[in-house]
Tab-separated table of C-alpha atoms and ligand atoms in Angstrom:
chain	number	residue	atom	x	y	z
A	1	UNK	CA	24.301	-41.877	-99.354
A	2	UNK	CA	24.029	-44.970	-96.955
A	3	UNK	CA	25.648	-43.505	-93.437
A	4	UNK	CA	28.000	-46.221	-91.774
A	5	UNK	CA	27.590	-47.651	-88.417
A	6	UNK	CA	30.774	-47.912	-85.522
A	7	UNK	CA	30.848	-51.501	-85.919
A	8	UNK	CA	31.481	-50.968	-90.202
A	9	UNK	CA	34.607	-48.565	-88.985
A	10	UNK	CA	36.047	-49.646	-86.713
A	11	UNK	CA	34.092	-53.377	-85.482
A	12	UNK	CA	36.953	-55.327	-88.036
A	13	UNK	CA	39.692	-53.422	-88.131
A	14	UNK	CA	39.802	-52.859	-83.954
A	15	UNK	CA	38.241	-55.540	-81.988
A	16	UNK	CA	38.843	-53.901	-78.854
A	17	UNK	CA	38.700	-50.233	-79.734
A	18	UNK	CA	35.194	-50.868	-81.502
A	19	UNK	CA	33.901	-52.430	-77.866
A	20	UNK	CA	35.486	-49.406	-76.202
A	21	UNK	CA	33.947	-46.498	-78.052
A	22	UNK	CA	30.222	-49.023	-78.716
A	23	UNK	CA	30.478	-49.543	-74.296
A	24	UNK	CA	30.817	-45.210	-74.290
A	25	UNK	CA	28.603	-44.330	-76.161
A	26	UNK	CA	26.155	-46.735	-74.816
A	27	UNK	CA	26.738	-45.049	-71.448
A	28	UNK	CA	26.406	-41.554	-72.658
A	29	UNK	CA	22.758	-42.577	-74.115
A	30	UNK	CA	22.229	-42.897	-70.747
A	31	UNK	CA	23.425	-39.572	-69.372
A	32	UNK	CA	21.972	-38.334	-71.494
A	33	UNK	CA	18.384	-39.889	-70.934
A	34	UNK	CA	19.118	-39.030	-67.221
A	35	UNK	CA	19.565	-35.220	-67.452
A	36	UNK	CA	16.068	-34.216	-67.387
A	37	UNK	CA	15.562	-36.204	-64.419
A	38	UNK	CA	18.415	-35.341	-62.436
A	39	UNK	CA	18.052	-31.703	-61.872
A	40	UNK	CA	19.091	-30.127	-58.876
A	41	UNK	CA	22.807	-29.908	-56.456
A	42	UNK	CA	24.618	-32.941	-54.891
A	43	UNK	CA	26.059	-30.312	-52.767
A	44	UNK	CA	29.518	-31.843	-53.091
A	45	UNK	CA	32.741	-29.928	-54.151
A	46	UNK	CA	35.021	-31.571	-57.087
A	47	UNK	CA	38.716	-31.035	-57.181
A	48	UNK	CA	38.592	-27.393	-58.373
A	49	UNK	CA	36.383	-26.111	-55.905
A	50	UNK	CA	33.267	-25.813	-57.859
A	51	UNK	CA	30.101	-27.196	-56.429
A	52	UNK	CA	28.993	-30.608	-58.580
A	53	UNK	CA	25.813	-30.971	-59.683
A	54	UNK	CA	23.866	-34.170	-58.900
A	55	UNK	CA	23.876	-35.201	-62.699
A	56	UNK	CA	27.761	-34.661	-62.772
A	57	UNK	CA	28.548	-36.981	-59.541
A	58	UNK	CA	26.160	-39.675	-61.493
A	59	UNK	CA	27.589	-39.767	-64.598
A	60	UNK	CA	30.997	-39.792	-63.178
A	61	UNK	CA	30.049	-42.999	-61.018
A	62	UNK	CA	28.316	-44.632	-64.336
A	63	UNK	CA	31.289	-44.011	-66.540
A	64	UNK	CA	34.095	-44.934	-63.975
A	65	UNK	CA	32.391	-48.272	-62.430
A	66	UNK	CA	31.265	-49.285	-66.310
A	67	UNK	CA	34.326	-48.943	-67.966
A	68	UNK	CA	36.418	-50.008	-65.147
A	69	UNK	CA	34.679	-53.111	-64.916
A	70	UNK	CA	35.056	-53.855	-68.834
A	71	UNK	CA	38.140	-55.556	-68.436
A	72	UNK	CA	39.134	-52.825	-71.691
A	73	UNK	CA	40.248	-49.643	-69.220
A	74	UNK	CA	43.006	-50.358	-67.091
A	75	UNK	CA	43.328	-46.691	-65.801
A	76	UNK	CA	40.871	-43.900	-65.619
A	77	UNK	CA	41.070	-40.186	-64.715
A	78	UNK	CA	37.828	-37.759	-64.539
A	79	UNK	CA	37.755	-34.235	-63.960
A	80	UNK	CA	35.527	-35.443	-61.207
A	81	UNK	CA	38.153	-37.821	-59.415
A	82	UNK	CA	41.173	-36.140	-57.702
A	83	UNK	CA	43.228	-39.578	-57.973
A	84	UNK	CA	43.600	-41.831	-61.192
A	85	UNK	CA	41.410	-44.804	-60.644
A	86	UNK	CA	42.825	-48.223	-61.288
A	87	UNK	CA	41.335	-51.689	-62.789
A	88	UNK	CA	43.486	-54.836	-62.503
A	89	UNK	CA	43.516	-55.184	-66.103
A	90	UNK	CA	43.036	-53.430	-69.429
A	91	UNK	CA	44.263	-52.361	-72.371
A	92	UNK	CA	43.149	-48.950	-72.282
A	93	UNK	CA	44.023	-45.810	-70.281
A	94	UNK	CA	40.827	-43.267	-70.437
A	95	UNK	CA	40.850	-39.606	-69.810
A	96	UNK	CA	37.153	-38.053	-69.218
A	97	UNK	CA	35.063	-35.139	-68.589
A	98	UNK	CA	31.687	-36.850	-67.406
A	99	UNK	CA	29.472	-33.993	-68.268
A	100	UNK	CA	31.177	-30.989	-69.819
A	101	UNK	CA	29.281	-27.455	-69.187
A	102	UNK	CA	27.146	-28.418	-66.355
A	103	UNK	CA	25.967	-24.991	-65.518
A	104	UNK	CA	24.040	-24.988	-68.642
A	105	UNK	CA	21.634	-27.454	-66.973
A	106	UNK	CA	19.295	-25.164	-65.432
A	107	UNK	CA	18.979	-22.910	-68.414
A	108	UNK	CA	18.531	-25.891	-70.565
A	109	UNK	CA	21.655	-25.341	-73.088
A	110	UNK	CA	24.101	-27.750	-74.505
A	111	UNK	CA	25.853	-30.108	-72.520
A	112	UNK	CA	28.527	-32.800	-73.446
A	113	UNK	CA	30.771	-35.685	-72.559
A	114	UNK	CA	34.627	-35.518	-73.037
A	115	UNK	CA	36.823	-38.813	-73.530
A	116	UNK	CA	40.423	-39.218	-74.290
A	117	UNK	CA	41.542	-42.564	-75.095
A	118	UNK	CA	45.486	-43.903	-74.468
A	119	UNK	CA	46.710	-47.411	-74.776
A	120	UNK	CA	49.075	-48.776	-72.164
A	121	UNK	CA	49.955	-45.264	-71.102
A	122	UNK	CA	50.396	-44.071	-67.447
A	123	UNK	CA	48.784	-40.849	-66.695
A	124	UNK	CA	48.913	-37.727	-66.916
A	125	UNK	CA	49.738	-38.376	-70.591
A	126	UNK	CA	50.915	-36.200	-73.509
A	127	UNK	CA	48.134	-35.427	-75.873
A	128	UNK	CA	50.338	-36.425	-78.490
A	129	UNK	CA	49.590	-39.585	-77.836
A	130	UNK	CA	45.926	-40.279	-77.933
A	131	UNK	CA	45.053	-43.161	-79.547
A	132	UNK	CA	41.682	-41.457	-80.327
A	133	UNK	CA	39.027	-38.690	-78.717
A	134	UNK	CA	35.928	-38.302	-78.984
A	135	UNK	CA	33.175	-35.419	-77.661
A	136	UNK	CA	29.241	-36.247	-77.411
A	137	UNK	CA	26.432	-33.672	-77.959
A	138	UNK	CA	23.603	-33.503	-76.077
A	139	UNK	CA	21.903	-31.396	-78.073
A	140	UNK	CA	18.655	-31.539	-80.217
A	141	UNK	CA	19.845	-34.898	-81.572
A	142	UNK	CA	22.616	-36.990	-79.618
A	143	UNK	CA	25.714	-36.185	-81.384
A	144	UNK	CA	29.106	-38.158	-81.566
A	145	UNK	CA	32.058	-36.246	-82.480
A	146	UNK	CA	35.073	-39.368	-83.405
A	147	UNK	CA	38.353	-38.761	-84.361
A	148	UNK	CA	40.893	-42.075	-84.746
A	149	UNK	CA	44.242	-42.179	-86.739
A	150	UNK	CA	42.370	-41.175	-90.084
A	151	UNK	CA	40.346	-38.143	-89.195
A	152	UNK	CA	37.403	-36.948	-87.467
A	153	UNK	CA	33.902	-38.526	-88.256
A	154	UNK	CA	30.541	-37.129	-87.078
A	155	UNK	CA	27.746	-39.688	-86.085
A	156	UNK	CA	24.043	-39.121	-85.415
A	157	UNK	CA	22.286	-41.095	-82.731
A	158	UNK	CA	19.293	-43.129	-84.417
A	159	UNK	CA	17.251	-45.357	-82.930
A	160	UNK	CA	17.509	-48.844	-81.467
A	161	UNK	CA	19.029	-51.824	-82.816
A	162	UNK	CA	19.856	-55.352	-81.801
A	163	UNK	CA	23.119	-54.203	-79.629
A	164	UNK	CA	21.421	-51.066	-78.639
A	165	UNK	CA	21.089	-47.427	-80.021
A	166	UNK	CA	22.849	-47.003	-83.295
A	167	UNK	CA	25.517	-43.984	-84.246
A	168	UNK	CA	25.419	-43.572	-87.586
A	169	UNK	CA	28.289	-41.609	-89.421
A	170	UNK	CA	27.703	-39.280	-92.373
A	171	UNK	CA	31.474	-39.805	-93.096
A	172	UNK	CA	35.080	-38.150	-92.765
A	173	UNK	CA	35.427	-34.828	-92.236
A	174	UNK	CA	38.653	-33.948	-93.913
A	175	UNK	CA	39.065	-29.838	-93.017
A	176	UNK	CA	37.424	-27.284	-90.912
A	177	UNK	CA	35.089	-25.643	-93.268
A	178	UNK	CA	36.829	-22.661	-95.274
A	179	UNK	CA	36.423	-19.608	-95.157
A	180	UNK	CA	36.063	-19.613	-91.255
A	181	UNK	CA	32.455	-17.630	-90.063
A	182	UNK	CA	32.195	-17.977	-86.619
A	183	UNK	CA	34.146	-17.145	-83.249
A	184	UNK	CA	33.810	-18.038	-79.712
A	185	UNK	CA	35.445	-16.850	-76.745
A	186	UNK	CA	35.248	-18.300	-72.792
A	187	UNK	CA	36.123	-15.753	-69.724
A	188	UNK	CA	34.893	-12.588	-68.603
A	189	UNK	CA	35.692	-9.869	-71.646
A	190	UNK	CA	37.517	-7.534	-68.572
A	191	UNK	CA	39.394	-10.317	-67.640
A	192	UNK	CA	41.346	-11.263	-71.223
A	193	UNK	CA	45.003	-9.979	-72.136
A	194	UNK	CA	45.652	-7.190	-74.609
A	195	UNK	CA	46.656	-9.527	-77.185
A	196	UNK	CA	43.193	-11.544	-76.922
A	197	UNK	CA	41.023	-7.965	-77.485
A	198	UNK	CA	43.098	-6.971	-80.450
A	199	UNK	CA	42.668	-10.615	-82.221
A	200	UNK	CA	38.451	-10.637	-81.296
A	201	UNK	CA	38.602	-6.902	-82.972
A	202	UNK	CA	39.723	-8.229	-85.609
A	203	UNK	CA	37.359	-11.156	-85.731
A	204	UNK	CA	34.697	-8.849	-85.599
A	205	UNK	CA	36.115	-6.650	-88.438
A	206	UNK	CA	36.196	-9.523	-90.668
A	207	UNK	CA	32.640	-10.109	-89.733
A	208	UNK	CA	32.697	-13.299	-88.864
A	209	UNK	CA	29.767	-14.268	-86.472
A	210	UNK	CA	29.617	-14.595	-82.553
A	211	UNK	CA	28.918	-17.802	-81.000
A	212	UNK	CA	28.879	-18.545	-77.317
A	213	UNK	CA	27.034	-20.505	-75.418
A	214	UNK	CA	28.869	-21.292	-72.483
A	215	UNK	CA	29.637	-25.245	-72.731
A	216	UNK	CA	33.075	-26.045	-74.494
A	217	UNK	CA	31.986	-29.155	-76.909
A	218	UNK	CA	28.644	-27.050	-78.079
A	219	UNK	CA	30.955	-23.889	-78.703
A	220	UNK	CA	33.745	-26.145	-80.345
A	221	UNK	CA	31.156	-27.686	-82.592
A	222	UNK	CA	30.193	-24.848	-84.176
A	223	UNK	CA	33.733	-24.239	-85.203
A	224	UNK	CA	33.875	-27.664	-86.352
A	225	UNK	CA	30.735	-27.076	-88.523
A	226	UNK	CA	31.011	-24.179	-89.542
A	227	UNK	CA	34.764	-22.840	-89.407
A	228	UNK	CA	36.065	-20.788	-87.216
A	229	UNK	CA	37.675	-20.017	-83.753
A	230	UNK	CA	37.129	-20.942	-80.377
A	231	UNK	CA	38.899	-19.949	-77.059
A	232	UNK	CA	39.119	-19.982	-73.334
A	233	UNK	CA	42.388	-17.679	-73.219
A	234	UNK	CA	44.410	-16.425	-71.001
A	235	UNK	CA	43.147	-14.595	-68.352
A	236	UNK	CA	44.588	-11.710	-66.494
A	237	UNK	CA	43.821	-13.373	-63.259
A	238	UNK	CA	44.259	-16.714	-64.730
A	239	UNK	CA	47.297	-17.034	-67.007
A	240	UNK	CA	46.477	-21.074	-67.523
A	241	UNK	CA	42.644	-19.965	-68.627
A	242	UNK	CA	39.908	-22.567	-67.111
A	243	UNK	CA	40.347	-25.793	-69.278
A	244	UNK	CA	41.639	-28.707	-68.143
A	245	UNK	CA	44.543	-30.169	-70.102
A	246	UNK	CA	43.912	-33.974	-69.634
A	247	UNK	CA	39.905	-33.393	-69.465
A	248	UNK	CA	39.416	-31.001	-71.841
A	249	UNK	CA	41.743	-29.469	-74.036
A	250	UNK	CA	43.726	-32.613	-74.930
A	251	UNK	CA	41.043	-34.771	-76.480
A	252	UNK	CA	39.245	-31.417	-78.396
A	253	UNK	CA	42.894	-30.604	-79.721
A	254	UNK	CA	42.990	-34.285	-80.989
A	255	UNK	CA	40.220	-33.847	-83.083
A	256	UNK	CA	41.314	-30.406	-84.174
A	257	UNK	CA	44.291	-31.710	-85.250
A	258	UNK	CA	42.580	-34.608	-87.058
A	259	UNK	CA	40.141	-32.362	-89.208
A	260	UNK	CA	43.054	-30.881	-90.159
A	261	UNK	CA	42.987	-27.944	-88.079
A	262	UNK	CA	45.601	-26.290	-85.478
A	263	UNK	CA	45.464	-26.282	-82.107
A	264	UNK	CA	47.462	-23.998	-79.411
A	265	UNK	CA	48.142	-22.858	-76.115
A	266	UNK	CA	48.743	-19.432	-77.916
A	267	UNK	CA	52.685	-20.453	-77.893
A	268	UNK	CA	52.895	-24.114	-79.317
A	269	UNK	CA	50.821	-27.240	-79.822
A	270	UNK	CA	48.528	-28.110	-76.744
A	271	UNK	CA	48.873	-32.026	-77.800
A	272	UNK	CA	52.609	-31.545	-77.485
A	273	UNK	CA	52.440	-30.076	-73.707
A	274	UNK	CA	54.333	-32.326	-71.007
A	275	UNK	CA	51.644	-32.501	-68.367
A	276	UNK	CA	52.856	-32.067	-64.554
A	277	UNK	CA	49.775	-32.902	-62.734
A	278	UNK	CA	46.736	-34.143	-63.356
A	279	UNK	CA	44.573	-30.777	-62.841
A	280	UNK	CA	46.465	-28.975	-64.959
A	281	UNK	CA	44.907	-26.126	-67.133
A	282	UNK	CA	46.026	-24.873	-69.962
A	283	UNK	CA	45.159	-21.302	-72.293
A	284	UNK	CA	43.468	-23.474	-75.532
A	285	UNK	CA	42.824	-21.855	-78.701
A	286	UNK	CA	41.726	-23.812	-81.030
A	287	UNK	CA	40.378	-23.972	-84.832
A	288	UNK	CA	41.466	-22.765	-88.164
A	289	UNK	CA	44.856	-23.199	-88.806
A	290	UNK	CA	45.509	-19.908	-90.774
A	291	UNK	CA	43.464	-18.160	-87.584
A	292	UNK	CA	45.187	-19.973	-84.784
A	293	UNK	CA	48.517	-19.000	-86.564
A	294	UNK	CA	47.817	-15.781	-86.882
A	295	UNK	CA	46.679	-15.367	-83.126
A	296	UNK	CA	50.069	-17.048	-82.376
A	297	UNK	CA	52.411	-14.654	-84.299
A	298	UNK	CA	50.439	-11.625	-82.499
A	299	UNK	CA	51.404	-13.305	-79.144
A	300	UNK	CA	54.966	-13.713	-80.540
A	301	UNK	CA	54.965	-10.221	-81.704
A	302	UNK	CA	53.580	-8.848	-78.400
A	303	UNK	CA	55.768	-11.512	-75.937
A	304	UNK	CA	59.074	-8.694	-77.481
A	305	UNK	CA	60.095	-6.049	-75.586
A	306	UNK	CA	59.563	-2.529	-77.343
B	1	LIG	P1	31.068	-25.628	-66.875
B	1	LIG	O1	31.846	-24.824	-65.881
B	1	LIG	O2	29.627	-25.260	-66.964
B	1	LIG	O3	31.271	-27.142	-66.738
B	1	LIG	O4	35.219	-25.957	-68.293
B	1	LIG	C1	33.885	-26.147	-67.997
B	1	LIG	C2	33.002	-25.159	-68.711
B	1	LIG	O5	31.668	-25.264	-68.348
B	1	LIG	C3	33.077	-25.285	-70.246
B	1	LIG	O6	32.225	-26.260	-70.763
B	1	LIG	C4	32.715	-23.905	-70.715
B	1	LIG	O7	33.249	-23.599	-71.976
B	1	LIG	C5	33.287	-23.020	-69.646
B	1	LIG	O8	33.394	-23.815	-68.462
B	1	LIG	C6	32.413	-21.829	-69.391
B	1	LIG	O9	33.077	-20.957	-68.564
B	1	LIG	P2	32.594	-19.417	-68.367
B	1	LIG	O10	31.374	-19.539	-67.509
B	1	LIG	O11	33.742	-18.787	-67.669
B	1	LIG	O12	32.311	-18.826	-69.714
């Protein structure tokens, strides 16, 4: 089977979406040829408090300055930023985690890029209404991860062309793989609510497979591969878990969503969530529908007094 290039899916359908997504994932080809070479700390802090690395302030300047300049993004908010940034005009509003799991650098584990995409929409914005998301893998091949109105298509990295490196989709991917195999869970095991040990027990007794590696779109990715569950819950000194609701958990519960799985903040949908600020977090579990559910009645079950 011939794979299909961006241009082929989107280039006639979406003039300006196609130039969006081909001017992103141009840019993460270069993050990601840069993180070999940019090892080592900035020694800045980002909103949250944590220290950046170097590579993280660098592709935060690259994305913002590129796409702001594209005359496509007319608003942009990074996990890196604490304000949104503005263009003068655009069609697009973009959401982004420059480079997702960045303390996997030094160990030399996965490490991604996280992009929500809104049109005409202030932010914060409801996940709801994404217009599309998309995560890439920097992995052993550069993965993109695409999910528009009619599902979620993966796309391999390969080699140059005229207009520059060429993604190259292997086609739709219509459902999380059945039955689900493999489980991942963020946060310190001490840390996570009664209800979160009782659902990884039983995880474990249906002996589905551990997977963690400590970056959110390279744990996520296995679930979308394989089937499965992924999680950065509650904590019991963190109710709101670690992820980020514009950054992170909106665009990843987009593309749940479109492969046809369900995704939750262990109450209701995360894409439904009205956000308040901009560095909000939110508890996101995410995956199989049947297994999200489930988790979601236990909560329901445990929420009731005795
Ligand atoms: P990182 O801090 O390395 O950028 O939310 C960011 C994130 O990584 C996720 O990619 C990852 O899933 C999570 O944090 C890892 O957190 P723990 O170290 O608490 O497991």
């Amino acid at each position: 089977m011939k794979g299909k290039t961006l241009k082929e899916i989107i280039g006639t359908e979406e003039r300006s979406l196609y130039r969006l997504i081909s001017l992103i994932a141009k840019l993460s080809t270069q993050v990601r040829e840069m993180i070999p070479k940019e090892l080592g700390f900035a020694g800045g802090i980002n909103p949250y408090g944590e220290k950046q690395l170097q590579i993280d302030v660098w592709s935060n300047d690259l994305f913002t300055k590129k796409l702001l300049r594209s005359g496509l993004v007319k608003r942009l908010a990074s996990e890196e930023m604490e304000e949104v940034a503005e263009a003068k005009a655009g069609e697009y509003s973009i959401v982004l985690d420059p480079l997702d799991g960045s303390s996997n650098l030094k160990s030399n584990n996965l490490l991604g890029t996280i992009v929500g995409v809104y049109r005409e929409k202030p932010l914060p914005a409801r996940g709801r209404g994404l217009h599309a998301a998309m995560y890439f893998l920097y992995g052993p091949y550069h993965q993109l991860v695409l999910a528009l109105h009619d599902g979620v298509r993966t796309f391999a990295a390969l080699g140059r062309g005229s207009e520059g490196t060429r993604f190259i989709s292997d086609g739709l991917v219509r459902q999380l793989p059945k039955p689900p195999t493999v489980y991942g869970i963020g946060g310190l095991r001490e840390k996570w609510t009664p209800r979160v040990r009782e659902f990884v027990e039983s995880l474990e007794k249906r002996k589905m497979s551990l997977r963690y590696g400590g970056s959110f779109v390279g744990d996520y990715n296995q679930v979308l591969t394989k089937g499965g569950f992924f999680a950065y819950p509650e904590l019991t000194d963190a109710p709101d878990g670690k992820y980020r609701l514009q950054f992170e958990s909106n665009p990843v519960s987009f593309i749940t969503e479109k492969a046809g799985g369900r995704a939750s903040t262990g109450t209701g949908s995360i894409l439904d969530i009205e956000p308040s600020s901009i560095v909000q977090r939110v508890p996101t579990y995410l995956g199989d529908s049947d297994l999200v559910q489930e988790f979601e009645s236990l909560y329901h079950s445990k929420s009731q007094p005795a």
